């Protein structure tokens, strides 16, 4: 009788033995379980292929012989070893959305003990140059704004501010500071806002807020040992004015904006003491904060955002060098980690 009812449910009600769309199939789940038995892993998160390729081509990387890659939900996860670390490497693609989704998948599917995110970035500090590698201590998403109604000023409450949805604590950009002062700018002020986050050990649906997200303290302290590492300064016969350096800096920022504007770059540097500017790192930081995973971000500078120096507009020439310098620093950092 039990067998009859089982057949009835499968044939009449249309219940398939295959997993429904959007879930993890049985075959994929078996692979995930198999690879997790080899963990925990150090997660390596990379924005684009030209930043990923130097790492995969490095003599330090040895792909897993049994399952070198696993594809899931449009992402590819690569397994192997870098020096003394078991690693799972994934490419996010451009933007905060892609970086956040990919990092969450990484942490949800696999046993990950920490995350290293690296790539190239724009530069907001004219004292640094192309090819320099920065390791910021804090990251913020500066693309979440409350755009203030024309006529209101800094002392006026923002819409929904009394309910805790928005705040004036972070500060604002006044657009009229950047016109010719002859007319009042109806764009008024845009106030920077912290993200709503929902930590893994918090109460579901009870939000917290985060703006400056710190990297892991132990990782940041370990990065001090990288500062004397030798980096490349030439692409073929074209060389930078000086040999690139590695610096631990205070702050980096991310938003879904490619910043190629000198005035805004100067504003970000002055207001936030920002150095690296990119489109992914803060998303990785926010996901790691929510999931309580240690992380660090290593970003090589590819251009001075908006121009203004002798090499500021040569990103197309030196992007490959910046990517290689980032990989050089990442490999050295990983070699310093305990197994």
PDB file of C-alpha atoms in Angstrom, residues 30-339:
ATOM      1  CA  UNK A  30      27.611  15.862  -3.591  1.00  0.00           C
ATOM      2  CA  UNK A  31      30.494  17.805  -5.123  1.00  0.00           C
ATOM      3  CA  UNK A  32      30.116  20.586  -2.561  1.00  0.00           C
ATOM      4  CA  UNK A  33      30.115  18.052   0.288  1.00  0.00           C
ATOM      5  CA  UNK A  34      33.159  16.315  -1.184  1.00  0.00           C
ATOM      6  CA  UNK A  35      35.129  19.558  -1.457  1.00  0.00           C
ATOM      7  CA  UNK A  36      34.069  20.802   1.973  1.00  0.00           C
ATOM      8  CA  UNK A  37      35.658  17.706   3.495  1.00  0.00           C
ATOM      9  CA  UNK A  38      38.959  19.117   2.222  1.00  0.00           C
ATOM     10  CA  UNK A  39      38.312  22.477   3.866  1.00  0.00           C
ATOM     11  CA  UNK A  40      38.239  24.882   5.500  1.00  0.00           C
ATOM     12  CA  UNK A  41      39.395  27.106   2.658  1.00  0.00           C
ATOM     13  CA  UNK A  42      40.797  30.559   2.274  1.00  0.00           C
ATOM     14  CA  UNK A  43      38.395  32.283  -0.109  1.00  0.00           C
ATOM     15  CA  UNK A  44      39.992  34.364  -2.872  1.00  0.00           C
ATOM     16  CA  UNK A  45      37.583  36.850  -4.466  1.00  0.00           C
ATOM     17  CA  UNK A  46      38.618  38.627  -7.687  1.00  0.00           C
ATOM     18  CA  UNK A  47      36.631  41.146  -9.771  1.00  0.00           C
ATOM     19  CA  UNK A  48      37.729  40.433 -13.356  1.00  0.00           C
ATOM     20  CA  UNK A  49      39.536  37.918 -15.535  1.00  0.00           C
ATOM     21  CA  UNK A  50      42.624  40.062 -16.213  1.00  0.00           C
ATOM     22  CA  UNK A  51      43.151  40.265 -12.443  1.00  0.00           C
ATOM     23  CA  UNK A  52      42.444  36.554 -11.999  1.00  0.00           C
ATOM     24  CA  UNK A  53      44.695  35.194 -14.767  1.00  0.00           C
ATOM     25  CA  UNK A  54      48.061  36.147 -13.171  1.00  0.00           C
ATOM     26  CA  UNK A  55      47.051  34.267 -10.028  1.00  0.00           C
ATOM     27  CA  UNK A  56      46.011  31.134 -11.905  1.00  0.00           C
ATOM     28  CA  UNK A  57      49.205  31.247 -13.973  1.00  0.00           C
ATOM     29  CA  UNK A  58      51.374  31.640 -10.899  1.00  0.00           C
ATOM     30  CA  UNK A  59      53.711  28.766 -10.070  1.00  0.00           C
ATOM     31  CA  UNK A  60      52.314  28.953  -6.533  1.00  0.00           C
ATOM     32  CA  UNK A  61      48.842  27.804  -7.576  1.00  0.00           C
ATOM     33  CA  UNK A  62      48.196  24.067  -7.838  1.00  0.00           C
ATOM     34  CA  UNK A  63      44.690  23.114  -8.976  1.00  0.00           C
ATOM     35  CA  UNK A  64      42.822  20.331  -7.216  1.00  0.00           C
ATOM     36  CA  UNK A  65      43.322  17.138  -9.210  1.00  0.00           C
ATOM     37  CA  UNK A  66      39.934  15.614  -8.481  1.00  0.00           C
ATOM     38  CA  UNK A  67      37.689  18.660  -8.899  1.00  0.00           C
ATOM     39  CA  UNK A  68      39.514  21.783 -10.122  1.00  0.00           C
ATOM     40  CA  UNK A  69      36.310  23.750 -10.771  1.00  0.00           C
ATOM     41  CA  UNK A  70      32.657  23.760  -9.768  1.00  0.00           C
ATOM     42  CA  UNK A  71      30.103  25.911 -11.602  1.00  0.00           C
ATOM     43  CA  UNK A  72      27.035  27.124  -9.769  1.00  0.00           C
ATOM     44  CA  UNK A  73      24.497  29.869 -10.385  1.00  0.00           C
ATOM     45  CA  UNK A  74      26.578  31.522 -13.100  1.00  0.00           C
ATOM     46  CA  UNK A  75      29.742  31.487 -10.990  1.00  0.00           C
ATOM     47  CA  UNK A  76      32.827  29.299 -11.214  1.00  0.00           C
ATOM     48  CA  UNK A  77      34.639  28.206  -8.078  1.00  0.00           C
ATOM     49  CA  UNK A  78      38.222  26.990  -8.515  1.00  0.00           C
ATOM     50  CA  UNK A  79      39.825  24.707  -5.937  1.00  0.00           C
ATOM     51  CA  UNK A  80      43.491  24.165  -5.228  1.00  0.00           C
ATOM     52  CA  UNK A  81      46.392  25.227  -3.074  1.00  0.00           C
ATOM     53  CA  UNK A  82      48.461  28.375  -2.771  1.00  0.00           C
ATOM     54  CA  UNK A  83      51.571  27.605  -0.761  1.00  0.00           C
ATOM     55  CA  UNK A  84      50.317  26.192   2.537  1.00  0.00           C
ATOM     56  CA  UNK A  85      46.669  27.140   2.064  1.00  0.00           C
ATOM     57  CA  UNK A  86      43.723  25.286   0.589  1.00  0.00           C
ATOM     58  CA  UNK A  87      41.897  27.901  -1.475  1.00  0.00           C
ATOM     59  CA  UNK A  88      38.666  28.363  -3.363  1.00  0.00           C
ATOM     60  CA  UNK A  89      38.914  31.142  -5.946  1.00  0.00           C
ATOM     61  CA  UNK A  90      36.002  32.913  -7.605  1.00  0.00           C
ATOM     62  CA  UNK A  91      35.528  35.832  -9.987  1.00  0.00           C
ATOM     63  CA  UNK A  92      32.697  38.252  -9.262  1.00  0.00           C
ATOM     64  CA  UNK A  93      32.394  40.467 -12.313  1.00  0.00           C
ATOM     65  CA  UNK A  94      31.927  44.232 -12.141  1.00  0.00           C
ATOM     66  CA  UNK A  95      29.835  46.050  -9.527  1.00  0.00           C
ATOM     67  CA  UNK A  96      28.681  45.919  -5.938  1.00  0.00           C
ATOM     68  CA  UNK A  97      25.786  43.608  -6.780  1.00  0.00           C
ATOM     69  CA  UNK A  98      27.958  40.967  -8.421  1.00  0.00           C
ATOM     70  CA  UNK A  99      30.620  41.176  -5.729  1.00  0.00           C
ATOM     71  CA  UNK A 100      28.061  40.824  -2.943  1.00  0.00           C
ATOM     72  CA  UNK A 101      26.164  37.940  -4.553  1.00  0.00           C
ATOM     73  CA  UNK A 102      29.350  36.020  -5.377  1.00  0.00           C
ATOM     74  CA  UNK A 103      30.824  36.480  -1.908  1.00  0.00           C
ATOM     75  CA  UNK A 104      27.592  35.336  -0.282  1.00  0.00           C
ATOM     76  CA  UNK A 105      27.508  32.233  -2.491  1.00  0.00           C
ATOM     77  CA  UNK A 106      31.117  31.486  -1.590  1.00  0.00           C
ATOM     78  CA  UNK A 107      30.427  31.702   2.138  1.00  0.00           C
ATOM     79  CA  UNK A 108      27.103  29.844   1.938  1.00  0.00           C
ATOM     80  CA  UNK A 109      28.295  26.901  -0.150  1.00  0.00           C
ATOM     81  CA  UNK A 110      31.780  26.257   1.189  1.00  0.00           C
ATOM     82  CA  UNK A 111      33.664  26.032   4.457  1.00  0.00           C
ATOM     83  CA  UNK A 112      35.620  29.275   4.333  1.00  0.00           C
ATOM     84  CA  UNK A 113      37.821  30.448   7.196  1.00  0.00           C
ATOM     85  CA  UNK A 114      38.671  33.854   5.725  1.00  0.00           C
ATOM     86  CA  UNK A 115      38.491  35.953   2.562  1.00  0.00           C
ATOM     87  CA  UNK A 116      41.180  37.733   0.563  1.00  0.00           C
ATOM     88  CA  UNK A 117      39.822  40.160  -2.010  1.00  0.00           C
ATOM     89  CA  UNK A 118      42.168  41.796  -4.486  1.00  0.00           C
ATOM     90  CA  UNK A 119      42.267  43.693  -7.777  1.00  0.00           C
ATOM     91  CA  UNK A 120      43.053  47.104  -9.195  1.00  0.00           C
ATOM     92  CA  UNK A 121      41.518  50.413  -8.121  1.00  0.00           C
ATOM     93  CA  UNK A 122      41.376  54.083  -8.889  1.00  0.00           C
ATOM     94  CA  UNK A 123      43.475  56.359  -6.726  1.00  0.00           C
ATOM     95  CA  UNK A 124      42.246  59.351  -4.730  1.00  0.00           C
ATOM     96  CA  UNK A 125      45.628  60.276  -3.217  1.00  0.00           C
ATOM     97  CA  UNK A 126      47.915  62.250  -5.574  1.00  0.00           C
ATOM     98  CA  UNK A 127      50.901  61.363  -3.369  1.00  0.00           C
ATOM     99  CA  UNK A 128      50.693  57.802  -4.669  1.00  0.00           C
ATOM    100  CA  UNK A 129      51.107  56.586  -8.240  1.00  0.00           C
ATOM    101  CA  UNK A 130      50.118  53.873 -10.661  1.00  0.00           C
ATOM    102  CA  UNK A 131      51.368  50.454  -9.608  1.00  0.00           C
ATOM    103  CA  UNK A 132      51.406  51.190  -5.872  1.00  0.00           C
ATOM    104  CA  UNK A 133      49.517  48.600  -3.820  1.00  0.00           C
ATOM    105  CA  UNK A 134      47.222  49.747  -1.018  1.00  0.00           C
ATOM    106  CA  UNK A 135      45.826  47.764   1.893  1.00  0.00           C
ATOM    107  CA  UNK A 136      43.050  49.840   3.501  1.00  0.00           C
ATOM    108  CA  UNK A 137      42.031  49.268   7.105  1.00  0.00           C
ATOM    109  CA  UNK A 138      38.402  50.322   6.528  1.00  0.00           C
ATOM    110  CA  UNK A 139      35.949  50.126   3.631  1.00  0.00           C
ATOM    111  CA  UNK A 140      32.693  51.954   3.015  1.00  0.00           C
ATOM    112  CA  UNK A 141      29.997  51.916   0.370  1.00  0.00           C
ATOM    113  CA  UNK A 142      29.595  55.545  -0.685  1.00  0.00           C
ATOM    114  CA  UNK A 143      26.850  54.993  -3.269  1.00  0.00           C
ATOM    115  CA  UNK A 144      23.903  54.921  -0.865  1.00  0.00           C
ATOM    116  CA  UNK A 145      22.490  58.438  -0.614  1.00  0.00           C
ATOM    117  CA  UNK A 146      19.541  60.402   0.684  1.00  0.00           C
ATOM    118  CA  UNK A 147      19.138  63.167  -1.878  1.00  0.00           C
ATOM    119  CA  UNK A 148      17.780  66.170  -0.072  1.00  0.00           C
ATOM    120  CA  UNK A 149      14.847  68.237  -1.260  1.00  0.00           C
ATOM    121  CA  UNK A 150      15.757  71.576  -2.851  1.00  0.00           C
ATOM    122  CA  UNK A 151      15.434  74.379  -0.325  1.00  0.00           C
ATOM    123  CA  UNK A 152      16.276  72.227   2.692  1.00  0.00           C
ATOM    124  CA  UNK A 153      19.636  72.698   4.361  1.00  0.00           C
ATOM    125  CA  UNK A 154      22.064  70.762   6.560  1.00  0.00           C
ATOM    126  CA  UNK A 155      20.047  71.514   9.682  1.00  0.00           C
ATOM    127  CA  UNK A 156      16.785  70.168   8.247  1.00  0.00           C
ATOM    128  CA  UNK A 157      15.753  66.592   8.966  1.00  0.00           C
ATOM    129  CA  UNK A 158      15.950  64.166   6.061  1.00  0.00           C
ATOM    130  CA  UNK A 159      12.882  62.297   4.896  1.00  0.00           C
ATOM    131  CA  UNK A 160      12.258  59.267   7.152  1.00  0.00           C
ATOM    132  CA  UNK A 161      15.180  60.236   9.394  1.00  0.00           C
ATOM    133  CA  UNK A 162      13.013  60.210  12.568  1.00  0.00           C
ATOM    134  CA  UNK A 163      12.188  56.539  11.847  1.00  0.00           C
ATOM    135  CA  UNK A 164      15.857  55.585  11.739  1.00  0.00           C
ATOM    136  CA  UNK A 165      15.902  54.929   7.991  1.00  0.00           C
ATOM    137  CA  UNK A 166      18.359  57.718   7.161  1.00  0.00           C
ATOM    138  CA  UNK A 167      20.929  59.779   9.009  1.00  0.00           C
ATOM    139  CA  UNK A 168      22.994  62.951   8.716  1.00  0.00           C
ATOM    140  CA  UNK A 169      25.835  61.447  10.748  1.00  0.00           C
ATOM    141  CA  UNK A 170      28.071  60.545   7.799  1.00  0.00           C
ATOM    142  CA  UNK A 171      27.868  63.880   5.987  1.00  0.00           C
ATOM    143  CA  UNK A 172      26.953  65.123   2.531  1.00  0.00           C
ATOM    144  CA  UNK A 173      28.140  66.535  -0.743  1.00  0.00           C
ATOM    145  CA  UNK A 174      26.790  69.957  -1.703  1.00  0.00           C
ATOM    146  CA  UNK A 175      26.493  70.096  -5.463  1.00  0.00           C
ATOM    147  CA  UNK A 176      26.418  73.879  -5.627  1.00  0.00           C
ATOM    148  CA  UNK A 177      30.044  73.851  -4.461  1.00  0.00           C
ATOM    149  CA  UNK A 178      30.905  72.546  -7.932  1.00  0.00           C
ATOM    150  CA  UNK A 179      29.088  74.957 -10.228  1.00  0.00           C
ATOM    151  CA  UNK A 180      30.182  78.454 -11.228  1.00  0.00           C
ATOM    152  CA  UNK A 181      28.331  80.007  -8.263  1.00  0.00           C
ATOM    153  CA  UNK A 182      26.153  82.111 -10.573  1.00  0.00           C
ATOM    154  CA  UNK A 183      22.945  80.157  -9.951  1.00  0.00           C
ATOM    155  CA  UNK A 184      21.595  78.117  -7.092  1.00  0.00           C
ATOM    156  CA  UNK A 185      21.953  74.413  -7.838  1.00  0.00           C
ATOM    157  CA  UNK A 186      18.615  72.595  -7.532  1.00  0.00           C
ATOM    158  CA  UNK A 187      20.483  69.305  -6.977  1.00  0.00           C
ATOM    159  CA  UNK A 188      21.040  70.559  -3.411  1.00  0.00           C
ATOM    160  CA  UNK A 189      22.754  68.042  -1.041  1.00  0.00           C
ATOM    161  CA  UNK A 190      23.195  64.277  -1.133  1.00  0.00           C
ATOM    162  CA  UNK A 191      23.771  62.668   2.262  1.00  0.00           C
ATOM    163  CA  UNK A 192      25.881  59.510   2.518  1.00  0.00           C
ATOM    164  CA  UNK A 193      24.118  56.634   4.236  1.00  0.00           C
ATOM    165  CA  UNK A 194      25.219  53.486   6.083  1.00  0.00           C
ATOM    166  CA  UNK A 195      24.073  50.098   4.865  1.00  0.00           C
ATOM    167  CA  UNK A 196      21.442  48.039   6.621  1.00  0.00           C
ATOM    168  CA  UNK A 197      22.974  44.708   7.592  1.00  0.00           C
ATOM    169  CA  UNK A 198      21.583  41.542   9.131  1.00  0.00           C
ATOM    170  CA  UNK A 199      24.411  39.653  10.895  1.00  0.00           C
ATOM    171  CA  UNK A 200      24.330  35.871  10.793  1.00  0.00           C
ATOM    172  CA  UNK A 201      24.187  35.667  14.597  1.00  0.00           C
ATOM    173  CA  UNK A 202      21.741  38.545  14.929  1.00  0.00           C
ATOM    174  CA  UNK A 203      17.959  38.447  15.104  1.00  0.00           C
ATOM    175  CA  UNK A 204      16.451  37.855  11.636  1.00  0.00           C
ATOM    176  CA  UNK A 205      14.822  40.957  10.152  1.00  0.00           C
ATOM    177  CA  UNK A 206      16.247  43.150  12.904  1.00  0.00           C
ATOM    178  CA  UNK A 207      18.611  45.508  11.109  1.00  0.00           C
ATOM    179  CA  UNK A 208      21.893  46.982  12.138  1.00  0.00           C
ATOM    180  CA  UNK A 209      23.807  49.724  10.327  1.00  0.00           C
ATOM    181  CA  UNK A 210      27.348  49.814   9.011  1.00  0.00           C
ATOM    182  CA  UNK A 211      29.353  52.444   7.159  1.00  0.00           C
ATOM    183  CA  UNK A 212      33.071  51.959   7.859  1.00  0.00           C
ATOM    184  CA  UNK A 213      33.768  48.227   7.901  1.00  0.00           C
ATOM    185  CA  UNK A 214      37.184  47.237   9.318  1.00  0.00           C
ATOM    186  CA  UNK A 215      39.250  44.448   7.825  1.00  0.00           C
ATOM    187  CA  UNK A 216      40.417  41.691  10.139  1.00  0.00           C
ATOM    188  CA  UNK A 217      42.890  43.050  12.709  1.00  0.00           C
ATOM    189  CA  UNK A 218      45.217  40.054  12.521  1.00  0.00           C
ATOM    190  CA  UNK A 219      45.266  40.175   8.723  1.00  0.00           C
ATOM    191  CA  UNK A 220      45.948  43.911   8.759  1.00  0.00           C
ATOM    192  CA  UNK A 221      48.770  43.504  11.280  1.00  0.00           C
ATOM    193  CA  UNK A 222      50.269  40.694   9.185  1.00  0.00           C
ATOM    194  CA  UNK A 223      50.219  42.980   6.149  1.00  0.00           C
ATOM    195  CA  UNK A 224      52.915  45.077   7.831  1.00  0.00           C
ATOM    196  CA  UNK A 225      55.368  42.380   6.751  1.00  0.00           C
ATOM    197  CA  UNK A 226      54.580  43.035   3.083  1.00  0.00           C
ATOM    198  CA  UNK A 227      55.799  46.621   2.900  1.00  0.00           C
ATOM    199  CA  UNK A 228      59.341  45.816   1.730  1.00  0.00           C
ATOM    200  CA  UNK A 229      58.233  43.471  -1.043  1.00  0.00           C
ATOM    201  CA  UNK A 230      59.704  44.354  -4.451  1.00  0.00           C
ATOM    202  CA  UNK A 231      57.159  45.202  -7.151  1.00  0.00           C
ATOM    203  CA  UNK A 232      57.365  45.610 -10.916  1.00  0.00           C
ATOM    204  CA  UNK A 233      57.683  49.089 -12.423  1.00  0.00           C
ATOM    205  CA  UNK A 234      57.932  48.522 -16.194  1.00  0.00           C
ATOM    206  CA  UNK A 235      55.730  47.239 -19.002  1.00  0.00           C
ATOM    207  CA  UNK A 236      58.158  46.230 -21.747  1.00  0.00           C
ATOM    208  CA  UNK A 237      60.293  49.366 -22.138  1.00  0.00           C
ATOM    209  CA  UNK A 238      57.766  51.767 -20.554  1.00  0.00           C
ATOM    210  CA  UNK A 239      58.549  52.388 -16.901  1.00  0.00           C
ATOM    211  CA  UNK A 240      56.970  54.305 -14.059  1.00  0.00           C
ATOM    212  CA  UNK A 241      58.814  57.310 -12.542  1.00  0.00           C
ATOM    213  CA  UNK A 242      59.624  55.279  -9.435  1.00  0.00           C
ATOM    214  CA  UNK A 243      59.370  51.714  -8.214  1.00  0.00           C
ATOM    215  CA  UNK A 244      55.870  51.029  -6.849  1.00  0.00           C
ATOM    216  CA  UNK A 245      55.432  50.687  -3.111  1.00  0.00           C
ATOM    217  CA  UNK A 246      53.053  48.866  -0.766  1.00  0.00           C
ATOM    218  CA  UNK A 247      51.151  50.908   1.814  1.00  0.00           C
ATOM    219  CA  UNK A 248      48.698  50.149   4.556  1.00  0.00           C
ATOM    220  CA  UNK A 249      46.255  53.063   4.341  1.00  0.00           C
ATOM    221  CA  UNK A 250      43.296  54.099   6.412  1.00  0.00           C
ATOM    222  CA  UNK A 251      40.342  53.978   4.054  1.00  0.00           C
ATOM    223  CA  UNK A 252      39.045  52.680   0.761  1.00  0.00           C
ATOM    224  CA  UNK A 253      35.615  53.276  -0.758  1.00  0.00           C
ATOM    225  CA  UNK A 254      33.375  51.547  -3.266  1.00  0.00           C
ATOM    226  CA  UNK A 255      30.270  52.441  -5.266  1.00  0.00           C
ATOM    227  CA  UNK A 256      28.703  51.549  -8.593  1.00  0.00           C
ATOM    228  CA  UNK A 257      30.486  54.520 -10.114  1.00  0.00           C
ATOM    229  CA  UNK A 258      33.621  54.639 -12.261  1.00  0.00           C
ATOM    230  CA  UNK A 259      35.237  57.789 -10.866  1.00  0.00           C
ATOM    231  CA  UNK A 260      37.092  59.669 -13.588  1.00  0.00           C
ATOM    232  CA  UNK A 261      36.429  63.118 -12.183  1.00  0.00           C
ATOM    233  CA  UNK A 262      39.095  65.147 -10.432  1.00  0.00           C
ATOM    234  CA  UNK A 263      36.758  67.262  -8.300  1.00  0.00           C
ATOM    235  CA  UNK A 264      34.920  64.251  -6.908  1.00  0.00           C
ATOM    236  CA  UNK A 265      38.177  62.393  -6.344  1.00  0.00           C
ATOM    237  CA  UNK A 266      39.504  65.345  -4.351  1.00  0.00           C
ATOM    238  CA  UNK A 267      36.247  65.507  -2.385  1.00  0.00           C
ATOM    239  CA  UNK A 268      36.465  61.801  -1.476  1.00  0.00           C
ATOM    240  CA  UNK A 269      40.079  62.138  -0.431  1.00  0.00           C
ATOM    241  CA  UNK A 270      39.461  65.267   1.649  1.00  0.00           C
ATOM    242  CA  UNK A 271      36.192  64.225   3.294  1.00  0.00           C
ATOM    243  CA  UNK A 272      36.836  60.531   3.862  1.00  0.00           C
ATOM    244  CA  UNK A 273      40.635  60.298   3.685  1.00  0.00           C
ATOM    245  CA  UNK A 274      40.055  57.725   0.957  1.00  0.00           C
ATOM    246  CA  UNK A 275      42.848  56.248  -1.120  1.00  0.00           C
ATOM    247  CA  UNK A 276      41.579  53.288  -3.164  1.00  0.00           C
ATOM    248  CA  UNK A 277      38.337  53.763  -5.126  1.00  0.00           C
ATOM    249  CA  UNK A 278      36.624  50.758  -6.698  1.00  0.00           C
ATOM    250  CA  UNK A 279      33.284  49.094  -7.403  1.00  0.00           C
ATOM    251  CA  UNK A 280      33.438  45.850  -5.397  1.00  0.00           C
ATOM    252  CA  UNK A 281      35.473  45.858  -2.184  1.00  0.00           C
ATOM    253  CA  UNK A 282      32.868  47.363   0.159  1.00  0.00           C
ATOM    254  CA  UNK A 283      30.354  44.732  -0.968  1.00  0.00           C
ATOM    255  CA  UNK A 284      32.808  41.979  -0.054  1.00  0.00           C
ATOM    256  CA  UNK A 285      33.451  43.744   3.252  1.00  0.00           C
ATOM    257  CA  UNK A 286      29.756  44.082   4.105  1.00  0.00           C
ATOM    258  CA  UNK A 287      28.988  40.438   3.322  1.00  0.00           C
ATOM    259  CA  UNK A 288      31.963  39.273   5.387  1.00  0.00           C
ATOM    260  CA  UNK A 289      30.845  41.503   8.259  1.00  0.00           C
ATOM    261  CA  UNK A 290      27.334  40.056   8.118  1.00  0.00           C
ATOM    262  CA  UNK A 291      28.693  36.497   7.985  1.00  0.00           C
ATOM    263  CA  UNK A 292      31.331  37.118  10.701  1.00  0.00           C
ATOM    264  CA  UNK A 293      34.208  36.092   8.424  1.00  0.00           C
ATOM    265  CA  UNK A 294      37.678  37.669   8.604  1.00  0.00           C
ATOM    266  CA  UNK A 295      38.736  39.441   5.424  1.00  0.00           C
ATOM    267  CA  UNK A 296      41.328  41.726   3.908  1.00  0.00           C
ATOM    268  CA  UNK A 297      41.400  43.749   0.688  1.00  0.00           C
ATOM    269  CA  UNK A 298      44.499  44.349  -1.427  1.00  0.00           C
ATOM    270  CA  UNK A 299      44.132  46.872  -4.261  1.00  0.00           C
ATOM    271  CA  UNK A 300      46.785  48.035  -6.715  1.00  0.00           C
ATOM    272  CA  UNK A 301      46.325  51.554  -8.088  1.00  0.00           C
ATOM    273  CA  UNK A 302      45.770  51.745 -11.843  1.00  0.00           C
ATOM    274  CA  UNK A 303      45.148  55.494 -12.295  1.00  0.00           C
ATOM    275  CA  UNK A 304      44.698  58.794 -10.495  1.00  0.00           C
ATOM    276  CA  UNK A 305      40.948  59.239 -10.709  1.00  0.00           C
ATOM    277  CA  UNK A 306      40.149  62.203 -12.912  1.00  0.00           C
ATOM    278  CA  UNK A 307      43.776  62.836 -13.877  1.00  0.00           C
ATOM    279  CA  UNK A 308      46.276  65.350 -12.649  1.00  0.00           C
ATOM    280  CA  UNK A 309      49.722  63.736 -12.726  1.00  0.00           C
ATOM    281  CA  UNK A 310      52.281  62.770 -15.332  1.00  0.00           C
ATOM    282  CA  UNK A 311      51.107  59.169 -15.421  1.00  0.00           C
ATOM    283  CA  UNK A 312      47.481  59.592 -14.368  1.00  0.00           C
ATOM    284  CA  UNK A 313      45.944  58.810 -17.752  1.00  0.00           C
ATOM    285  CA  UNK A 314      48.085  55.805 -18.600  1.00  0.00           C
ATOM    286  CA  UNK A 315      45.906  53.174 -16.984  1.00  0.00           C
ATOM    287  CA  UNK A 316      45.588  51.290 -20.263  1.00  0.00           C
ATOM    288  CA  UNK A 317      49.367  50.919 -20.346  1.00  0.00           C
ATOM    289  CA  UNK A 318      49.901  49.967 -16.711  1.00  0.00           C
ATOM    290  CA  UNK A 319      46.679  48.081 -15.794  1.00  0.00           C
ATOM    291  CA  UNK A 320      48.372  44.739 -16.383  1.00  0.00           C
ATOM    292  CA  UNK A 321      51.320  45.812 -14.216  1.00  0.00           C
ATOM    293  CA  UNK A 322      48.958  46.922 -11.443  1.00  0.00           C
ATOM    294  CA  UNK A 323      47.123  43.586 -11.606  1.00  0.00           C
ATOM    295  CA  UNK A 324      50.406  41.665 -11.417  1.00  0.00           C
ATOM    296  CA  UNK A 325      51.585  43.749  -8.467  1.00  0.00           C
ATOM    297  CA  UNK A 326      48.338  43.003  -6.655  1.00  0.00           C
ATOM    298  CA  UNK A 327      48.833  39.271  -7.254  1.00  0.00           C
ATOM    299  CA  UNK A 328      52.458  39.481  -6.053  1.00  0.00           C
ATOM    300  CA  UNK A 329      51.306  40.999  -2.772  1.00  0.00           C
ATOM    301  CA  UNK A 330      48.436  38.515  -2.392  1.00  0.00           C
ATOM    302  CA  UNK A 331      50.753  35.535  -2.871  1.00  0.00           C
ATOM    303  CA  UNK A 332      53.192  36.855  -0.281  1.00  0.00           C
ATOM    304  CA  UNK A 333      50.370  37.568   2.168  1.00  0.00           C
ATOM    305  CA  UNK A 334      48.997  34.052   1.801  1.00  0.00           C
ATOM    306  CA  UNK A 335      52.442  32.567   2.361  1.00  0.00           C
ATOM    307  CA  UNK A 336      52.552  34.345   5.740  1.00  0.00           C
ATOM    308  CA  UNK A 337      49.301  32.809   6.962  1.00  0.00           C
ATOM    309  CA  UNK A 338      49.317  29.801   9.256  1.00  0.00           C
ATOM    310  CA  UNK A 339      48.184  26.541   7.601  1.00  0.00           C
TER     311      UNK A 339
END
